[in-house]
Amino acid sequence: MLPIIALDFQTLSETEAFLDQFPVDEPLMVKIGMELFYGEGPKSLASLRRNRQLDIFLDLKLHDIPHTVERAAIQIGRLGVQLTTVHAAGGSAMIEAAKRGLIEGAKQAGVKPAKLLAITQLTSTSQAVLNDELGIEGTVMASVKHLASLAETSGADGVVASALEAPAISEEVADDFLIVTPGIRPQNSAVGDQVRVTTPDQAKSLGSSAIVVGRPITQAADAPAAYQQILQQWR
């Protein structure tokens, strides 16, 4: 899977201006998150794909009662995106509901269902935050492993976790279970608000199925060159 570029922009015009730096025929996989989706809506996805070979990871991190999540997932399923997310902390019934919704929405639209990823612990969550603020006992690693197992048994296709946890997750899940890892920073790159980070090549060696990279590409002086560097390190 190609490195996933996190398009954390406020507007569609900003997003398109960024993508215009890349050749039109270059296959790319991009992540659309809350910032752009809430600002521009579902039609922005069709606009971005109209003239480009884009695969889309729609990262809205659904987390609500199962009925509400299922109804929301039906809407997402209709969009024809490749990946989307729920919070594993919502529990098995919620994850199962999201999966049902994605399948139903895709059926209605005549498209392939999105693969469902469950968020384990955000890469900004430190040990202190987990224990002292969230009130969850034990280590971050133990929490991630538990949530990954829960996600798999509840029908998710994979998880989102730090690459640092990928080896431990791999021991708990099937070989085809996806481990998508944000918190990727090239050597000597600013960490920002991430805590559990790795370089692209480290993520590959640790067993990540795919990496998500935002600011090291989107804020680079030469975004295509930064992307190619990360792509080569990932490969």
CSV table of C-alpha atoms in Angstrom, one decimal:
chain,number,residue,atom,x,y,z
A,1,MET,CA,0.0,0.0,0.0
A,2,LEU,CA,1.3,3.5,-0.9
A,3,PRO,CA,2.2,5.9,1.9
A,4,ILE,CA,-1.1,7.8,2.8
A,5,ILE,CA,-0.8,11.6,2.6
A,6,ALA,CA,-2.8,13.3,5.3
A,7,LEU,CA,-4.5,16.2,3.6
A,8,ASP,CA,-5.1,18.3,6.7
A,9,PHE,CA,-6.3,21.4,5.0
A,10,GLN,CA,-9.3,23.6,5.8
A,11,THR,CA,-10.6,24.1,2.3
A,12,LEU,CA,-11.0,22.2,-1.0
A,13,SER,CA,-9.1,24.9,-2.9
A,14,GLU,CA,-6.1,24.6,-0.5
A,15,THR,CA,-6.2,20.8,-1.0
A,16,GLU,CA,-6.4,21.0,-4.8
A,17,ALA,CA,-3.5,23.5,-4.9
A,18,PHE,CA,-1.4,21.1,-2.9
A,19,LEU,CA,-2.3,18.2,-5.2
A,20,ASP,CA,-1.6,20.3,-8.2
A,21,GLN,CA,2.1,19.9,-7.4
A,22,PHE,CA,1.9,16.2,-8.3
A,23,PRO,CA,1.6,14.8,-11.8
A,24,VAL,CA,-2.1,14.2,-12.6
A,25,ASP,CA,-1.5,10.5,-13.5
A,26,GLU,CA,0.5,9.7,-10.3
A,27,PRO,CA,-1.3,7.2,-8.2
A,28,LEU,CA,-1.8,8.6,-4.7
A,29,MET,CA,-3.6,7.5,-1.5
A,30,VAL,CA,-4.8,10.4,0.7
A,31,LYS,CA,-6.4,10.8,4.0
A,32,ILE,CA,-9.3,13.1,4.4
A,33,GLY,CA,-10.0,13.9,8.0
A,34,MET,CA,-12.5,15.9,10.0
A,35,GLU,CA,-11.1,19.3,9.2
A,36,LEU,CA,-11.6,19.1,5.4
A,37,PHE,CA,-14.7,16.9,5.5
A,38,TYR,CA,-16.6,19.0,8.0
A,39,GLY,CA,-15.7,22.1,6.1
A,40,GLU,CA,-16.4,21.0,2.5
A,41,GLY,CA,-18.6,17.9,2.9
A,42,PRO,CA,-18.9,14.6,0.9
A,43,LYS,CA,-18.9,16.4,-2.5
A,44,SER,CA,-15.3,17.3,-1.9
A,45,LEU,CA,-14.4,13.6,-2.3
A,46,ALA,CA,-15.9,13.4,-5.8
A,47,SER,CA,-14.2,16.6,-6.7
A,48,LEU,CA,-10.8,15.3,-5.6
A,49,ARG,CA,-11.2,12.1,-7.5
A,50,ARG,CA,-12.6,13.6,-10.7
A,51,ASN,CA,-9.2,14.1,-12.4
A,52,ARG,CA,-6.9,12.1,-10.3
A,53,GLN,CA,-6.1,8.5,-9.4
A,54,LEU,CA,-6.8,8.9,-5.7
A,55,ASP,CA,-7.6,6.2,-3.2
A,56,ILE,CA,-9.2,7.8,-0.1
A,57,PHE,CA,-8.9,7.0,3.5
A,58,LEU,CA,-11.8,8.9,5.2
A,59,ASP,CA,-10.8,9.3,8.8
A,60,LEU,CA,-13.8,10.5,10.8
A,61,LYS,CA,-13.3,8.2,13.8
A,62,LEU,CA,-16.9,7.3,14.5
A,63,HIS,CA,-17.8,6.9,18.1
A,64,ASP,CA,-21.4,6.8,19.3
A,65,ILE,CA,-24.1,4.4,20.2
A,66,PRO,CA,-24.3,1.4,17.7
A,67,HIS,CA,-27.4,2.6,16.0
A,68,THR,CA,-26.1,6.1,15.3
A,69,VAL,CA,-22.8,4.7,14.1
A,70,GLU,CA,-24.5,2.2,11.8
A,71,ARG,CA,-26.6,4.9,10.2
A,72,ALA,CA,-23.5,7.1,9.7
A,73,ALA,CA,-21.5,4.2,8.3
A,74,ILE,CA,-24.3,3.7,5.7
A,75,GLN,CA,-23.6,7.2,4.5
A,76,ILE,CA,-19.9,6.6,4.4
A,77,GLY,CA,-20.4,3.3,2.6
A,78,ARG,CA,-22.1,5.1,-0.2
A,79,LEU,CA,-19.1,7.3,-0.9
A,80,GLY,CA,-16.9,4.6,-2.3
A,81,VAL,CA,-13.8,5.3,-0.2
A,82,GLN,CA,-11.2,2.6,0.5
A,83,LEU,CA,-10.7,3.0,4.2
A,84,THR,CA,-12.6,4.5,7.1
A,85,THR,CA,-12.4,4.5,10.9
A,86,VAL,CA,-14.2,3.9,14.2
A,87,HIS,CA,-12.9,4.1,17.7
A,88,ALA,CA,-12.3,0.6,19.1
A,89,ALA,CA,-13.1,2.0,22.5
A,90,GLY,CA,-16.8,2.1,21.4
A,91,GLY,CA,-16.9,-1.6,22.0
A,92,SER,CA,-17.8,-4.7,19.9
A,93,ALA,CA,-21.4,-3.8,19.2
A,94,MET,CA,-20.4,-0.4,17.8
A,95,ILE,CA,-17.7,-1.9,15.6
A,96,GLU,CA,-20.1,-4.6,14.3
A,97,ALA,CA,-22.7,-1.9,13.6
A,98,ALA,CA,-20.1,0.2,11.6
A,99,LYS,CA,-19.2,-2.9,9.5
A,100,ARG,CA,-22.9,-3.6,8.7
A,101,GLY,CA,-23.4,0.0,7.8
A,102,LEU,CA,-20.5,0.2,5.4
A,103,ILE,CA,-21.6,-3.0,3.7
A,104,GLU,CA,-25.2,-1.8,3.4
A,105,GLY,CA,-24.2,1.7,2.1
A,106,ALA,CA,-21.8,0.2,-0.5
A,107,LYS,CA,-24.5,-2.2,-1.7
A,108,GLN,CA,-26.9,0.7,-2.1
A,109,ALA,CA,-24.4,2.7,-4.2
A,110,GLY,CA,-23.0,-0.3,-6.1
A,111,VAL,CA,-19.5,0.2,-4.9
A,112,LYS,CA,-16.9,-1.9,-3.1
A,113,PRO,CA,-17.2,-1.6,0.7
A,114,ALA,CA,-14.6,0.4,2.6
A,115,LYS,CA,-12.3,-1.5,4.8
A,116,LEU,CA,-13.0,-0.7,8.5
A,117,LEU,CA,-10.1,0.3,10.7
A,118,ALA,CA,-10.5,0.6,14.5
A,119,ILE,CA,-8.5,3.3,16.3
A,120,THR,CA,-6.6,1.8,19.2
A,121,GLN,CA,-4.8,4.6,21.1
A,122,LEU,CA,-4.0,7.8,19.4
A,123,THR,CA,-0.3,8.4,18.7
A,124,SER,CA,-0.6,11.6,20.8
A,125,THR,CA,-1.5,9.5,23.9
A,126,SER,CA,1.3,9.0,26.3
A,127,GLN,CA,1.5,6.6,29.2
A,128,ALA,CA,0.7,9.4,31.7
A,129,VAL,CA,-2.3,10.5,29.7
A,130,LEU,CA,-3.6,6.9,29.5
A,131,ASN,CA,-3.3,6.3,33.2
A,132,ASP,CA,-3.8,9.7,34.8
A,133,GLU,CA,-6.3,11.4,32.5
A,134,LEU,CA,-8.2,8.6,30.9
A,135,GLY,CA,-8.1,6.4,34.0
A,136,ILE,CA,-7.0,3.3,32.1
A,137,GLU,CA,-4.7,1.0,34.0
A,138,GLY,CA,-1.8,-0.8,32.5
A,139,THR,CA,0.5,0.2,29.7
A,140,VAL,CA,-0.3,1.7,26.3
A,141,MET,CA,1.0,-1.4,24.7
A,142,ALA,CA,-1.4,-3.6,26.7
A,143,SER,CA,-4.3,-1.4,25.8
A,144,VAL,CA,-3.5,-1.3,22.1
A,145,LYS,CA,-3.1,-5.1,22.0
A,146,HIS,CA,-6.5,-5.6,23.8
A,147,LEU,CA,-8.3,-3.2,21.5
A,148,ALA,CA,-6.7,-4.7,18.4
A,149,SER,CA,-8.0,-8.2,19.4
A,150,LEU,CA,-11.4,-6.7,20.1
A,151,ALA,CA,-11.5,-5.0,16.7
A,152,GLU,CA,-10.6,-8.2,14.9
A,153,THR,CA,-13.2,-10.4,16.7
A,154,SER,CA,-15.8,-7.7,16.0
A,155,GLY,CA,-15.3,-7.7,12.2
A,156,ALA,CA,-12.9,-4.8,11.6
A,157,ASP,CA,-10.4,-5.2,8.8
A,158,GLY,CA,-7.6,-3.6,10.7
A,159,VAL,CA,-6.5,-1.0,13.3
A,160,VAL,CA,-4.8,2.3,13.5
A,161,ALA,CA,-1.9,2.3,15.9
A,162,SER,CA,1.7,3.4,16.3
A,163,ALA,CA,4.2,1.4,14.4
A,164,LEU,CA,5.9,0.7,17.7
A,165,GLU,CA,3.0,-1.5,18.6
A,166,ALA,CA,2.8,-3.3,15.3
A,167,PRO,CA,5.0,-6.3,16.3
A,168,ALA,CA,2.8,-7.0,19.4
A,169,ILE,CA,-0.4,-6.5,17.4
A,170,SER,CA,0.8,-9.0,14.7
A,171,GLU,CA,1.1,-11.6,17.4
A,172,GLU,CA,-2.6,-11.3,18.3
A,173,VAL,CA,-4.2,-11.1,14.8
A,174,ALA,CA,-4.4,-12.8,11.4
A,175,ASP,CA,-1.8,-12.1,8.8
A,176,ASP,CA,-4.2,-10.1,6.6
A,177,PHE,CA,-5.3,-7.8,9.4
A,178,LEU,CA,-4.2,-4.3,8.5
A,179,ILE,CA,-2.0,-2.2,10.8
A,180,VAL,CA,-2.1,1.4,9.6
A,181,THR,CA,0.4,3.6,11.4
A,182,PRO,CA,0.4,7.4,11.7
A,183,GLY,CA,3.0,9.2,13.7
A,184,ILE,CA,5.5,8.9,10.9
A,185,ARG,CA,8.4,11.3,10.9
A,186,PRO,CA,11.5,11.2,8.6
A,187,GLN,CA,14.9,11.3,10.4
A,188,ASN,CA,15.5,14.7,12.0
A,189,SER,CA,11.9,15.9,11.3
A,190,ALA,CA,9.9,17.8,13.9
A,191,VAL,CA,7.7,15.5,16.0
A,192,GLY,CA,5.0,18.1,16.7
A,193,ASP,CA,2.1,16.8,18.9
A,194,GLN,CA,2.9,13.1,18.2
A,195,VAL,CA,4.4,11.0,21.0
A,196,ARG,CA,4.9,7.5,19.7
A,197,VAL,CA,6.6,8.1,16.4
A,198,THR,CA,8.9,6.2,13.9
A,199,THR,CA,10.6,6.8,10.6
A,200,PRO,CA,9.1,5.2,7.4
A,201,ASP,CA,11.7,2.5,7.2
A,202,GLN,CA,11.3,1.7,10.9
A,203,ALA,CA,7.6,1.3,10.4
A,204,LYS,CA,8.2,-1.1,7.5
A,205,SER,CA,10.6,-3.2,9.5
A,206,LEU,CA,8.2,-3.3,12.5
A,207,GLY,CA,5.3,-4.7,10.4
A,208,SER,CA,3.1,-1.7,9.4
A,209,SER,CA,0.7,-2.4,6.5
A,210,ALA,CA,0.6,1.3,5.6
A,211,ILE,CA,1.9,4.6,6.9
A,212,VAL,CA,0.1,7.9,7.2
A,213,VAL,CA,2.3,11.0,6.7
A,214,GLY,CA,1.0,14.6,7.0
A,215,ARG,CA,3.1,17.7,7.8
A,216,PRO,CA,6.5,16.3,6.6
A,217,ILE,CA,4.9,16.3,3.1
A,218,THR,CA,2.2,18.9,3.2
A,219,GLN,CA,4.4,21.6,4.8
A,220,ALA,CA,7.6,20.7,2.8
A,221,ALA,CA,9.0,23.3,0.4
A,222,ASP,CA,9.0,20.6,-2.3
A,223,ALA,CA,6.1,18.3,-1.5
A,224,PRO,CA,6.6,15.8,-4.4
A,225,ALA,CA,10.2,15.4,-3.5
A,226,ALA,CA,9.4,14.9,0.2
A,227,TYR,CA,6.8,12.3,-0.8
A,228,GLN,CA,9.2,10.5,-3.1
A,229,GLN,CA,11.8,10.4,-0.3
A,230,ILE,CA,9.3,8.9,2.1
A,231,LEU,CA,8.1,6.5,-0.5
A,232,GLN,CA,11.6,5.2,-1.1
A,233,GLN,CA,12.2,4.8,2.6
A,234,TRP,CA,8.9,3.0,3.0
A,235,ARG,CA,9.8,0.6,0.1
